[in-house]
Short mmCIF file of C-alpha atoms in Angstrom, two decimals:
data_model
loop_
_atom_site.label_atom_id
_atom_site.label_comp_id
_atom_site.label_asym_id
_atom_site.label_seq_id
_atom_site.Cartn_x
_atom_site.Cartn_y
_atom_site.Cartn_z
CA MET A 1 -0.04 -0.03 0.01
CA THR A 2 1.17 3.55 -0.73
CA ASP A 3 2.15 5.57 2.39
CA ARG A 4 -0.14 8.58 1.71
CA LYS A 5 -0.30 11.55 4.02
CA ASP A 6 -3.31 13.93 4.45
CA HIS A 7 -1.21 17.09 4.77
CA LEU A 8 2.08 18.63 3.34
CA ASP A 9 5.15 18.28 5.66
CA THR A 10 8.41 20.11 5.57
CA ARG A 11 10.03 17.73 3.00
CA ALA A 12 7.05 18.16 0.54
CA LEU A 13 7.11 21.93 0.90
CA LEU A 14 10.90 21.96 0.15
CA ILE A 15 10.50 19.86 -2.85
CA LEU A 16 7.58 21.88 -4.13
CA VAL A 17 9.42 25.17 -3.81
CA ALA A 18 12.58 23.70 -5.39
CA CYS A 19 10.47 22.33 -8.39
CA CYS A 20 8.56 25.40 -8.83
CA ALA A 21 11.80 27.62 -8.76
CA PHE A 22 13.49 25.49 -11.49
CA TRP A 23 10.19 25.61 -13.55
CA GLY A 24 10.29 29.40 -13.45
CA LEU A 25 13.81 29.41 -14.53
CA GLN A 26 13.07 26.95 -17.21
CA GLN A 27 10.62 29.47 -18.86
CA ILE A 28 13.67 31.86 -19.12
CA LEU A 29 15.71 29.08 -20.64
CA ILE A 30 13.11 28.15 -23.26
CA LYS A 31 12.51 31.88 -23.95
CA THR A 32 16.20 32.52 -24.56
CA THR A 33 16.70 29.27 -26.58
CA VAL A 34 13.74 29.06 -28.81
CA ALA A 35 15.13 31.69 -31.33
CA GLU A 36 17.97 29.09 -31.99
CA VAL A 37 16.15 25.71 -31.27
CA PRO A 38 12.65 25.44 -32.69
CA PRO A 39 10.12 24.87 -29.77
CA MET A 40 8.82 21.42 -30.80
CA TRP A 41 12.28 20.22 -31.68
CA GLN A 42 13.42 21.55 -28.33
CA ALA A 43 10.78 19.61 -26.56
CA THR A 44 11.67 16.49 -28.42
CA LEU A 45 15.35 16.69 -27.42
CA ARG A 46 14.24 17.20 -23.74
CA MET A 47 11.64 14.32 -23.66
CA VAL A 48 13.82 11.68 -25.63
CA GLY A 49 16.91 12.56 -23.46
CA ALA A 50 14.81 12.46 -20.19
CA THR A 51 13.30 9.13 -21.25
CA VAL A 52 16.84 7.73 -21.78
CA LEU A 53 17.96 9.05 -18.46
CA LEU A 54 14.85 7.54 -16.60
CA LEU A 55 15.59 4.02 -18.20
CA VAL A 56 19.15 4.28 -16.95
CA TRP A 57 17.94 5.32 -13.40
CA CYS A 58 15.38 2.25 -13.29
CA ALA A 59 18.14 -0.11 -14.62
CA VAL A 60 20.59 1.02 -11.81
CA ARG A 61 17.82 1.10 -9.16
CA GLY A 62 16.12 -2.14 -10.18
CA VAL A 63 12.76 -0.47 -10.77
CA ALA A 64 10.50 -2.55 -12.86
CA LEU A 65 8.96 -0.71 -15.70
CA PHE A 66 7.52 -3.38 -17.95
CA ARG A 67 5.97 -5.73 -15.46
CA ARG A 68 2.23 -6.13 -16.01
CA ASP A 69 0.30 -4.41 -13.11
CA GLY A 70 -2.87 -3.22 -14.87
CA THR A 71 -1.54 0.43 -15.38
CA LEU A 72 -1.11 0.40 -19.09
CA ALA A 73 -4.48 1.84 -20.24
CA ALA A 74 -4.24 4.70 -17.60
CA GLY A 75 -0.52 5.22 -18.29
CA LEU A 76 -1.01 5.64 -22.01
CA LEU A 77 -4.00 8.11 -21.25
CA ALA A 78 -1.79 10.10 -18.94
CA GLY A 79 1.01 10.13 -21.53
CA LEU A 80 -1.34 11.29 -24.31
CA LEU A 81 -2.84 14.08 -21.93
CA PHE A 82 0.76 15.16 -20.97
CA SER A 83 1.77 15.43 -24.71
CA GLY A 84 -1.26 17.26 -25.51
CA GLU A 85 -0.55 19.82 -22.83
CA PHE A 86 2.92 20.54 -24.19
CA ILE A 87 1.50 20.90 -27.80
CA CYS A 88 -1.07 23.29 -26.73
CA ILE A 89 1.42 25.39 -24.76
CA TYR A 90 3.90 25.67 -27.77
CA LEU A 91 1.18 26.44 -30.28
CA GLY A 92 -0.53 28.88 -27.97
CA LEU A 93 2.74 30.85 -27.62
CA GLN A 94 2.79 31.39 -31.39
CA LEU A 95 -0.70 33.12 -31.04
CA THR A 96 -0.77 34.90 -27.72
CA THR A 97 1.70 36.51 -25.34
CA ALA A 98 3.54 34.46 -22.63
CA SER A 99 1.78 36.55 -19.86
CA ARG A 100 -1.57 35.71 -21.08
CA LEU A 101 -0.83 32.09 -21.60
CA THR A 102 0.62 31.71 -18.14
CA VAL A 103 -2.60 32.98 -16.53
CA PHE A 104 -4.85 30.62 -18.34
CA LEU A 105 -2.45 27.73 -18.10
CA TYR A 106 -2.42 28.06 -14.32
CA THR A 107 -6.15 27.33 -14.01
CA SER A 108 -5.12 23.76 -13.68
CA PRO A 109 -5.39 23.55 -9.85
CA PHE A 110 -9.12 24.64 -10.27
CA PHE A 111 -9.75 21.63 -12.53
CA VAL A 112 -8.08 19.33 -10.14
CA ALA A 113 -9.96 20.74 -7.10
CA LEU A 114 -13.32 20.56 -8.94
CA LEU A 115 -13.01 17.18 -10.50
CA LEU A 116 -10.79 14.98 -8.38
CA PRO A 117 -12.89 14.77 -5.33
CA ARG A 118 -15.63 13.25 -7.33
CA LEU A 119 -13.46 10.32 -7.73
CA VAL A 120 -11.24 10.51 -4.64
CA PRO A 121 -13.34 11.88 -1.74
CA ALA A 122 -10.35 12.39 0.54
CA GLU A 123 -9.01 15.10 -1.86
CA ARG A 124 -12.09 17.46 -1.15
CA LEU A 125 -11.25 21.12 -0.10
CA ARG A 126 -13.10 23.10 2.59
CA GLY A 127 -14.37 26.58 2.27
CA VAL A 128 -11.22 28.33 3.83
CA GLN A 129 -9.11 26.13 1.34
CA TRP A 130 -11.10 27.41 -1.60
CA ILE A 131 -10.63 30.97 -0.55
CA GLY A 132 -6.78 30.27 -0.36
CA LEU A 133 -6.88 28.71 -3.77
CA ALA A 134 -8.83 31.67 -5.23
CA LEU A 135 -6.52 34.21 -3.61
CA ALA A 136 -3.32 32.47 -4.86
CA PHE A 137 -4.77 32.42 -8.31
CA ALA A 138 -5.85 36.09 -8.11
CA ALA A 139 -2.36 37.01 -7.03
CA VAL A 140 -1.00 35.46 -10.29
CA VAL A 141 -3.56 37.57 -12.21
CA VAL A 142 -2.39 40.67 -10.44
CA ALA A 143 1.39 39.82 -11.15
CA PHE A 144 0.58 39.78 -14.92
CA SER A 145 -2.09 42.44 -15.06
CA GLU A 146 0.02 45.11 -16.89
CA SER A 147 0.80 42.62 -19.68
CA LEU A 148 -2.83 41.34 -20.24
CA GLY A 149 -4.34 44.21 -22.14
CA HIS A 150 -6.90 43.85 -24.76
CA ALA A 151 -7.08 40.47 -26.75
CA GLN A 152 -6.72 40.45 -30.35
CA PRO A 153 -8.52 37.61 -32.48
CA GLY A 154 -5.42 35.60 -32.86
CA GLN A 155 -4.70 35.90 -29.02
CA LEU A 156 -8.15 34.58 -28.12
CA ARG A 157 -7.16 31.36 -30.11
CA GLY A 158 -3.93 31.19 -28.12
CA ASP A 159 -5.88 31.98 -24.86
CA ALA A 160 -8.06 29.11 -25.67
CA LEU A 161 -5.08 26.71 -26.29
CA ALA A 162 -3.64 27.82 -23.01
CA LEU A 163 -6.85 27.14 -21.13
CA LEU A 164 -6.96 23.77 -22.85
CA ALA A 165 -3.49 23.09 -21.71
CA GLY A 166 -4.47 23.84 -18.12
CA LEU A 167 -7.42 21.39 -18.42
CA LEU A 168 -5.06 18.63 -19.85
CA TRP A 169 -2.55 19.25 -16.93
CA GLY A 170 -5.47 18.94 -14.52
CA LEU A 171 -6.94 15.80 -16.21
CA THR A 172 -3.36 14.27 -16.22
CA THR A 173 -3.26 14.59 -12.35
CA LEU A 174 -6.90 13.24 -12.14
CA VAL A 175 -5.87 10.05 -14.12
CA ILE A 176 -2.85 9.54 -11.99
CA ARG A 177 -4.64 9.97 -8.78
CA SER A 178 -7.79 7.95 -9.54
CA SER A 179 -6.41 5.00 -11.31
CA ARG A 180 -3.90 2.24 -10.54
CA LEU A 181 -1.14 4.75 -11.35
CA ALA A 182 -1.88 6.07 -7.76
CA THR A 183 -0.01 3.19 -6.37
CA ALA A 184 2.44 2.65 -9.14
CA SER A 185 6.08 3.87 -8.70
CA ALA A 186 6.88 7.39 -9.35
CA GLU A 187 9.29 6.17 -12.17
CA LYS A 188 6.82 4.04 -13.96
CA THR A 189 4.14 6.99 -13.83
CA LEU A 190 6.70 9.36 -15.34
CA PHE A 191 7.94 6.84 -17.92
CA TYR A 192 4.39 6.57 -19.47
CA GLN A 193 4.29 10.32 -19.91
CA LEU A 194 7.79 10.87 -21.15
CA ALA A 195 7.78 7.97 -23.62
CA VAL A 196 4.48 8.81 -25.10
CA THR A 197 5.42 12.48 -25.46
CA ALA A 198 8.87 11.41 -27.00
CA VAL A 199 6.76 9.79 -29.64
CA VAL A 200 4.10 12.44 -30.21
CA VAL A 201 6.02 15.75 -30.16
CA PRO A 202 8.57 14.78 -32.88
CA VAL A 203 5.44 14.07 -35.20
CA ALA A 204 3.98 17.52 -34.17
CA SER A 205 7.39 19.17 -35.07
CA LEU A 206 7.43 17.57 -38.58
CA VAL A 207 3.77 18.58 -39.20
CA ARG A 208 4.87 22.21 -38.23
CA GLY A 209 7.71 21.94 -40.70
CA GLU A 210 10.48 22.78 -38.13
CA THR A 211 14.01 22.26 -39.00
CA TRP A 212 15.88 19.56 -37.09
CA GLY A 213 19.56 19.96 -36.39
CA LEU A 214 22.27 19.54 -33.69
CA GLY A 215 24.74 22.25 -34.53
CA TYR A 216 23.75 24.68 -31.78
CA SER A 217 25.75 26.94 -29.63
CA ALA A 218 27.25 26.09 -26.12
CA TYR A 219 24.46 28.17 -24.52
CA ALA A 220 21.69 26.28 -26.36
CA TRP A 221 23.00 22.82 -25.47
CA THR A 222 23.47 23.92 -21.74
CA SER A 223 19.93 25.14 -21.66
CA ILE A 224 18.56 21.91 -23.31
CA ALA A 225 20.80 19.87 -20.87
CA ALA A 226 19.37 21.69 -17.77
CA GLN A 227 15.89 21.30 -19.06
CA THR A 228 16.41 17.58 -19.62
CA PHE A 229 18.34 16.58 -16.62
CA ILE A 230 16.77 18.89 -14.00
CA GLY A 231 13.59 19.62 -15.60
CA ALA A 232 11.98 16.71 -17.60
CA PHE A 233 13.75 14.10 -15.45
CA ALA A 234 14.52 15.14 -11.78
CA SER A 235 11.86 17.63 -11.17
CA TYR A 236 8.99 15.69 -12.94
CA LEU A 237 10.19 12.49 -11.03
CA ALA A 238 9.79 14.42 -7.79
CA TRP A 239 6.43 15.68 -8.86
CA MET A 240 5.22 12.12 -9.54
CA TRP A 241 6.52 11.00 -6.16
CA LEU A 242 4.64 13.85 -4.43
CA LEU A 243 1.41 12.89 -6.25
CA ARG A 244 1.88 9.41 -5.00
CA HIS A 245 2.26 10.47 -1.37
CA TYR A 246 0.52 13.69 -0.88
CA PRO A 247 -3.06 15.12 -1.66
CA ALA A 248 -3.09 16.41 -5.32
CA THR A 249 -5.49 19.28 -4.31
CA ARG A 250 -2.86 20.51 -1.97
CA ILE A 251 0.24 20.31 -4.04
CA SER A 252 -1.28 21.52 -7.43
CA PRO A 253 -1.81 25.14 -6.26
CA PHE A 254 1.99 25.37 -5.46
CA THR A 255 2.54 25.67 -9.18
CA PHE A 256 1.17 29.29 -8.89
CA LEU A 257 4.68 29.85 -7.61
CA THR A 258 6.19 29.02 -10.99
CA PRO A 259 5.27 32.07 -13.08
CA LEU A 260 6.27 34.34 -10.11
CA PHE A 261 9.61 32.63 -9.93
CA ALA A 262 9.85 33.22 -13.65
CA LEU A 263 9.19 36.94 -13.12
CA LEU A 264 11.86 36.87 -10.24
CA PHE A 265 14.50 35.31 -12.56
CA GLY A 266 13.62 37.99 -15.12
CA VAL A 267 14.50 40.59 -12.54
CA LEU A 268 17.62 38.79 -11.44
CA LEU A 269 19.08 37.59 -14.83
CA LEU A 270 17.41 39.76 -17.36
CA ARG A 271 17.31 42.90 -15.34
CA GLU A 272 13.47 43.31 -15.80
CA PRO A 273 11.98 45.85 -13.39
CA LEU A 274 10.75 44.75 -9.99
CA THR A 275 7.04 45.88 -9.94
CA ALA A 276 4.79 46.41 -7.17
CA GLN A 277 2.40 43.87 -8.79
CA LEU A 278 5.03 41.16 -8.39
CA VAL A 279 5.65 41.91 -4.60
CA ALA A 280 1.89 41.91 -4.04
CA ALA A 281 1.53 38.67 -6.07
CA LEU A 282 4.11 36.93 -4.07
CA ALA A 283 2.46 38.04 -0.71
CA GLY A 284 -0.90 36.95 -2.07
CA VAL A 285 0.19 33.51 -3.33
CA SER A 286 1.96 32.85 -0.05
CA VAL A 287 -1.18 33.80 2.08
CA GLY A 288 -3.29 31.66 -0.22
CA LEU A 289 -1.00 28.65 0.14
CA VAL A 290 -1.09 28.94 3.98
CA LEU A 291 -4.95 29.03 3.94
CA LEU A 292 -5.10 26.18 1.36
CA ASN A 293 -2.90 23.96 3.78
CA ARG A 294 -4.45 24.64 7.06
CA ARG A 295 -5.06 21.61 9.08
CA GLY A 296 -8.17 20.91 11.19
#
């Protein structure tokens, strides 16, 4: 049986903050690399590389990936949802701004909170926790308020893709928590998602007519390596472990920290201005997460 806790302890909090911090940095890495490496091809290199790393990890640690345990159908579904999320994000970025996409993408915790308790009653949120969830999301909207502006027709299609990506992210979590994947190893759960995406994303890249190559700069390869080793392998493996041991409705809202970390890294690395909206958003998300994780 899986040792599942009903609250987030210090270890979970530290892992969540570390993951969100890197995911925020990863947005900067993708943004500064996409001019040299096409987005879908960049995602292909990441997912294929992370799949190989995971296979090596499992071989060294003796983790069984191909033993029959009734998870195949749910695993393939989770993989398709995961790959669909990435495709929607990259296509959406071609039509709308990164700021607008971020706001719509991070509706995902709401989908988790609304849908998951219908299948897993223990994941139900109380009134004060809903207030915390709403406050954290509102803080993210405040952080990007200056960049939202008025939508153009093309942007509305990009916004729709971003909202769909948020839904697919939420549905991936739903499948993992409400199926036999809930008791599968974190490695096997991640393998389904990486392997399926490593097959689907290259097809999407070819359909979009992207140019494949390997002759990139040292910075581009450093960026791709970080996205692969730390992002698609280590941080996603940690996320799968968290989903296996902690309530999904409590850990999903921590992803609100990711866009705020991206803005912070923009201030630190790209010398972007530190705005009052960002400071207020950090405070709002922090208070929202405290309310969301109140016990008793």
